[in-house]
Short mmCIF file of C-alpha atoms in Angstrom, two decimals:
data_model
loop_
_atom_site.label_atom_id
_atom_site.label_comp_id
_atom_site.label_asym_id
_atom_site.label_seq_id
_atom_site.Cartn_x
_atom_site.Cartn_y
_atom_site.Cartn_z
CA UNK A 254 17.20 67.54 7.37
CA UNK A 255 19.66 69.40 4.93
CA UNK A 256 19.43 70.01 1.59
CA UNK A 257 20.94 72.94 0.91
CA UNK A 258 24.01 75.15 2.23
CA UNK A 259 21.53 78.48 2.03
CA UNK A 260 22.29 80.28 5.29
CA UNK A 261 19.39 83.19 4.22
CA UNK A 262 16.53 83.75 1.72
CA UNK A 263 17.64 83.95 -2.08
CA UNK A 264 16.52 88.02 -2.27
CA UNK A 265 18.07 91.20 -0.86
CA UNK A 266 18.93 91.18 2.71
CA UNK A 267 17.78 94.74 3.49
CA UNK A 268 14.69 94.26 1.10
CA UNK A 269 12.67 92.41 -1.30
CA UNK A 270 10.21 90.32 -1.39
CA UNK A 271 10.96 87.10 -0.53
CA UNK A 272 12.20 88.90 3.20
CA UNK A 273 8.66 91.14 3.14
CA UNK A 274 6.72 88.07 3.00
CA UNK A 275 8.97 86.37 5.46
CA UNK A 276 7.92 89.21 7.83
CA UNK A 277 4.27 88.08 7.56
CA UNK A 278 5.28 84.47 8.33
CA UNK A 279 7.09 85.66 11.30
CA UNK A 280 3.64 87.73 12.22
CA UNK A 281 1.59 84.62 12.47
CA UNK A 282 4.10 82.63 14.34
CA UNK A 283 3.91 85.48 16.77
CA UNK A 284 0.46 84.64 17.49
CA UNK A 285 -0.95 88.07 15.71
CA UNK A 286 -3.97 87.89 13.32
CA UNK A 287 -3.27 86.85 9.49
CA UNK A 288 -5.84 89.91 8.63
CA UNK A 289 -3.69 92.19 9.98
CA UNK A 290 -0.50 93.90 8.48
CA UNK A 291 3.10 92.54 9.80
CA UNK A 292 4.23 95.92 8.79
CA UNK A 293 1.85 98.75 9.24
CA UNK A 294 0.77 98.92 12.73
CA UNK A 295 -2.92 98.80 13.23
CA UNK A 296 -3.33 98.43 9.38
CA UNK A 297 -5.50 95.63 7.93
CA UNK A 298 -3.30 93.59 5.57
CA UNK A 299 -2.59 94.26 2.25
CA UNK A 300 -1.86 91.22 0.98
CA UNK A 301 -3.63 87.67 0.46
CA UNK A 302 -2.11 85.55 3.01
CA UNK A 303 -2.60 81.56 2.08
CA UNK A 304 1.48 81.41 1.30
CA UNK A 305 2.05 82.86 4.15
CA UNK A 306 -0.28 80.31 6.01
CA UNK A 307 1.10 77.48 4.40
CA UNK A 308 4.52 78.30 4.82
CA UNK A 309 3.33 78.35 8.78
CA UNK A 310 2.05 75.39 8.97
CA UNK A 311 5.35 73.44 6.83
CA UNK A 312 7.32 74.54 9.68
CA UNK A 313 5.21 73.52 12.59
CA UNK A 314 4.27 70.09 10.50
CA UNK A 315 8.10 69.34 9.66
CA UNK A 316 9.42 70.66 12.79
CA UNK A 317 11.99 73.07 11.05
CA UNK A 318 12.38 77.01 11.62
CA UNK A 319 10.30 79.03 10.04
CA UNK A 320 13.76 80.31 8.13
CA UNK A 321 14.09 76.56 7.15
CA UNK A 322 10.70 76.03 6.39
CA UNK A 323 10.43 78.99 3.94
CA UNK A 324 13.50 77.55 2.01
CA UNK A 325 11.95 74.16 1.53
CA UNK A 326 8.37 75.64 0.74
CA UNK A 327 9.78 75.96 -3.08
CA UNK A 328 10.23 72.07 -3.88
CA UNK A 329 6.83 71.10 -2.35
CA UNK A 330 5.58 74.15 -4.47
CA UNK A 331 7.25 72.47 -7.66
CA UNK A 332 5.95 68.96 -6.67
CA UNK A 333 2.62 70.20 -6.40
CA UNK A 334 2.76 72.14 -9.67
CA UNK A 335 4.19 69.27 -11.39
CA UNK A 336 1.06 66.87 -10.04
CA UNK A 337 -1.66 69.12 -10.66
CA UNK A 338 -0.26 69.91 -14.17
CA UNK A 339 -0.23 66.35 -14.58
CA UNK A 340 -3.80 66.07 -13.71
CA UNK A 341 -4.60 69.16 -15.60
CA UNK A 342 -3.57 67.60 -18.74
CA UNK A 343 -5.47 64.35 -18.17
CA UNK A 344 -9.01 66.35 -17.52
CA UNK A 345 -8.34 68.72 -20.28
CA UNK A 346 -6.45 66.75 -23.14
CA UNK A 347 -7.20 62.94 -21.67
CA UNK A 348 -4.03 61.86 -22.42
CA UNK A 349 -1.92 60.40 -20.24
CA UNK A 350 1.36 61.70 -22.07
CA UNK A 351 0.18 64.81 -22.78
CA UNK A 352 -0.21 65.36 -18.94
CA UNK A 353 3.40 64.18 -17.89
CA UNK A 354 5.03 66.42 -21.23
CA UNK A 355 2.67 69.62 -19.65
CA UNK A 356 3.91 68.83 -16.49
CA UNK A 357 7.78 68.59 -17.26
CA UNK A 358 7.52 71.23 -19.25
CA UNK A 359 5.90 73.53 -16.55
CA UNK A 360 8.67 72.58 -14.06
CA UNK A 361 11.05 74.02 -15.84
CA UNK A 362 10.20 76.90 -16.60
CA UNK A 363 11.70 78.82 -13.41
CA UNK A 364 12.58 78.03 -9.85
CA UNK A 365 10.19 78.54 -6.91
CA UNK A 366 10.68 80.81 -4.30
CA UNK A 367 8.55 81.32 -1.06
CA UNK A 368 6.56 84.11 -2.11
CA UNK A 369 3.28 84.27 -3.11
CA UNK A 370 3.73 85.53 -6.67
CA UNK A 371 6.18 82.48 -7.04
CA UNK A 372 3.17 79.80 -5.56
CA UNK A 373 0.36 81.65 -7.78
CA UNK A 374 2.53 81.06 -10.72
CA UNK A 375 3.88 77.73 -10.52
CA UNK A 376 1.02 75.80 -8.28
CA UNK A 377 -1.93 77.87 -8.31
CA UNK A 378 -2.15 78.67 -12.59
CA UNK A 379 -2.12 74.99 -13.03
CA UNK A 380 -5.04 74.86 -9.51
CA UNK A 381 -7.14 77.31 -11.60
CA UNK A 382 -7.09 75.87 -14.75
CA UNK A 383 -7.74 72.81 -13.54
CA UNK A 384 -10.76 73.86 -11.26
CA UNK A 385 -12.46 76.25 -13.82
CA UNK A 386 -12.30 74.32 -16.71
CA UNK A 387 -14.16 71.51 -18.61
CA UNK A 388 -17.15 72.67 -16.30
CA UNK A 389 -20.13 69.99 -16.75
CA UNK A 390 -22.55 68.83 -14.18
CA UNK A 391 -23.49 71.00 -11.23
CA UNK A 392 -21.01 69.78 -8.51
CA UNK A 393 -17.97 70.75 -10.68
CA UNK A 394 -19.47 74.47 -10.41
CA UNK A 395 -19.21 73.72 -7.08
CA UNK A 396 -15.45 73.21 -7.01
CA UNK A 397 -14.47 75.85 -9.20
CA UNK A 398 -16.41 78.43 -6.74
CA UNK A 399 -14.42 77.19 -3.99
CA UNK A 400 -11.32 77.03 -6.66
CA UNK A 401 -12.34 80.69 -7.29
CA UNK A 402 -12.27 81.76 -3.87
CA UNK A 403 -9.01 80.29 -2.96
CA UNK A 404 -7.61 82.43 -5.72
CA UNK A 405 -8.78 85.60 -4.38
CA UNK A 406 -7.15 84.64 -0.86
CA UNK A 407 -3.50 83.50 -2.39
CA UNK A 408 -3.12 86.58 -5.04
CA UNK A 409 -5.08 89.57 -6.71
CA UNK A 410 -3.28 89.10 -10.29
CA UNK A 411 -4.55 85.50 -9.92
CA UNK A 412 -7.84 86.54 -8.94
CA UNK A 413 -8.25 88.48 -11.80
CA UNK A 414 -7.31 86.10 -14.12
CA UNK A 415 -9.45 83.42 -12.80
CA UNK A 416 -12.65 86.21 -13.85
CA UNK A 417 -10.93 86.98 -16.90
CA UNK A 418 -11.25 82.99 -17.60
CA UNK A 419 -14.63 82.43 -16.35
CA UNK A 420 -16.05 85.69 -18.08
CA UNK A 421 -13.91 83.87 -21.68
CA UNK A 422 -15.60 80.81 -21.07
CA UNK A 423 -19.02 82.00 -20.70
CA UNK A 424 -19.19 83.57 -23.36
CA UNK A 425 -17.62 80.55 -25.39
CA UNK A 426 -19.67 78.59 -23.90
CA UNK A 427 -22.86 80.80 -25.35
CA UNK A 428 -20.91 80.55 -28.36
CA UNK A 429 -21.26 76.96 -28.62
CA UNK A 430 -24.83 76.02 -27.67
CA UNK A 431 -26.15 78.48 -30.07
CA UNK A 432 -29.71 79.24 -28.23
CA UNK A 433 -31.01 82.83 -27.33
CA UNK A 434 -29.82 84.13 -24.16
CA UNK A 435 -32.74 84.08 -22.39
CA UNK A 436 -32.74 80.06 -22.81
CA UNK A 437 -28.77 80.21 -22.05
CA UNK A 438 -29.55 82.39 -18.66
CA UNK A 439 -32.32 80.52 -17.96
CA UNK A 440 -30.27 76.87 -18.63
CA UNK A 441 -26.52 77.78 -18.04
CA UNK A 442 -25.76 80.93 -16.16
CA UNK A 443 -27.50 79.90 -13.20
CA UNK A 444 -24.37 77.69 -12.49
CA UNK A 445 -21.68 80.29 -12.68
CA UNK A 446 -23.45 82.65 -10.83
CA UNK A 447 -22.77 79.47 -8.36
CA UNK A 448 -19.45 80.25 -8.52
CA UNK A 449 -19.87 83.52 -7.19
CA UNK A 450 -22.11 82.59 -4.68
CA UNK A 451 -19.60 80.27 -3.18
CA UNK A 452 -16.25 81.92 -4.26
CA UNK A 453 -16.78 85.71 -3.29
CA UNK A 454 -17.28 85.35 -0.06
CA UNK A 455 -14.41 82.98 0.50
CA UNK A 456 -12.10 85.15 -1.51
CA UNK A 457 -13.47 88.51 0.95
CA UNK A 458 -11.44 86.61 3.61
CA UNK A 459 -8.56 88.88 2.53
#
């Protein structure tokens, strides 16, 4: 398989981040613990590692080099973010149309690169919005906490965006029922502190 001529990452070849994360892939392939730097001998890791994890298992899936692998990761990244904008617009907007415009639309607003900044942008936005919102019966708090904790495994700006957005749509959500908050704790909060209970611990994986 050869799509492209690339002979080396798109990012500086003494530096960057597209070859830092690289370094991380290369870690786990070696066998050595995701929770521990690539870098920093002896030093826990710094970073969330799912990107790094999925990049891993592309290249043992596919067959291709981890080198390979990590320049291919970008177009399943923009298929993905094109599918689950596409869905995002159904749940939110339920509109058919509306879903396939978002989802052009997001595809083109940059290109992908194998780093985790470039994923939590492109797929995981789109993952989060999707998971967090339009929350109803008690089962779809139970997605968004495992939504939740993905987020705090892929990347911290993510992570604190996704309480940012739950903290907004709580208190929207008070907003609109218009009862005391005693009834609103007693009816309504119960379920995000769901979230918590199912997302922190996932996202303390990193």
């Amino acid at each position: 398989l050869q799509l492209s001529p690339s002979i080396h990452l798109a990012g500086p070849i003494y530096g960057g981040d597209a070859y830092y994360h690289f370094g991380h892939i290369q870690h786990i392939d070696n066998g050595d613990s995701i929770f521990m730097s690539s870098h920093l001998l002896g030093e826990y890791e710094h970073y969330p590692w799912l990107t790094h994890l999925l990049i891993f298992f592309f290249s043992k899936l596919t067959g291709l080099s981890l080198l390979n692998a990590a320049l291919y990761f970008p177009l399943i990244s923009t298929i993905l973010a094109g599918l689950i904008t596409y869905l995002c617009g159904i749940k939110i907007f339920k509109n058919k149309n509306i879903g396939l415009i978002l989802s052009v639309l997001w595809m083109s607003t940059g290109i992908s690169n194998p780093t985790p900044s470039s994923f939590a942008y492109f797929v995981m936005v789109p993952f989060a919005i999707y998971g967090l919102s339009c929350l109803k019966e008690k089962k779809s708090y139970i997605w968004a906490g495992i939504v939740y904790g993905i987020c705090g495994i892929q990347h911290i700006t993510l992570f604190l965006g996704a309480n940012l957005f739950l903290f907004i749509d709580l208190i929207s959500q008070f907003i609109q029922k218009r009862i005391t908050l005693s009834d609103f704790f007693k009816k309504y909060l119960k379920y995000f502190i769901l979230i918590f209970i199912i997302g922190l611990p996932i996202s303390m994986l990193f």
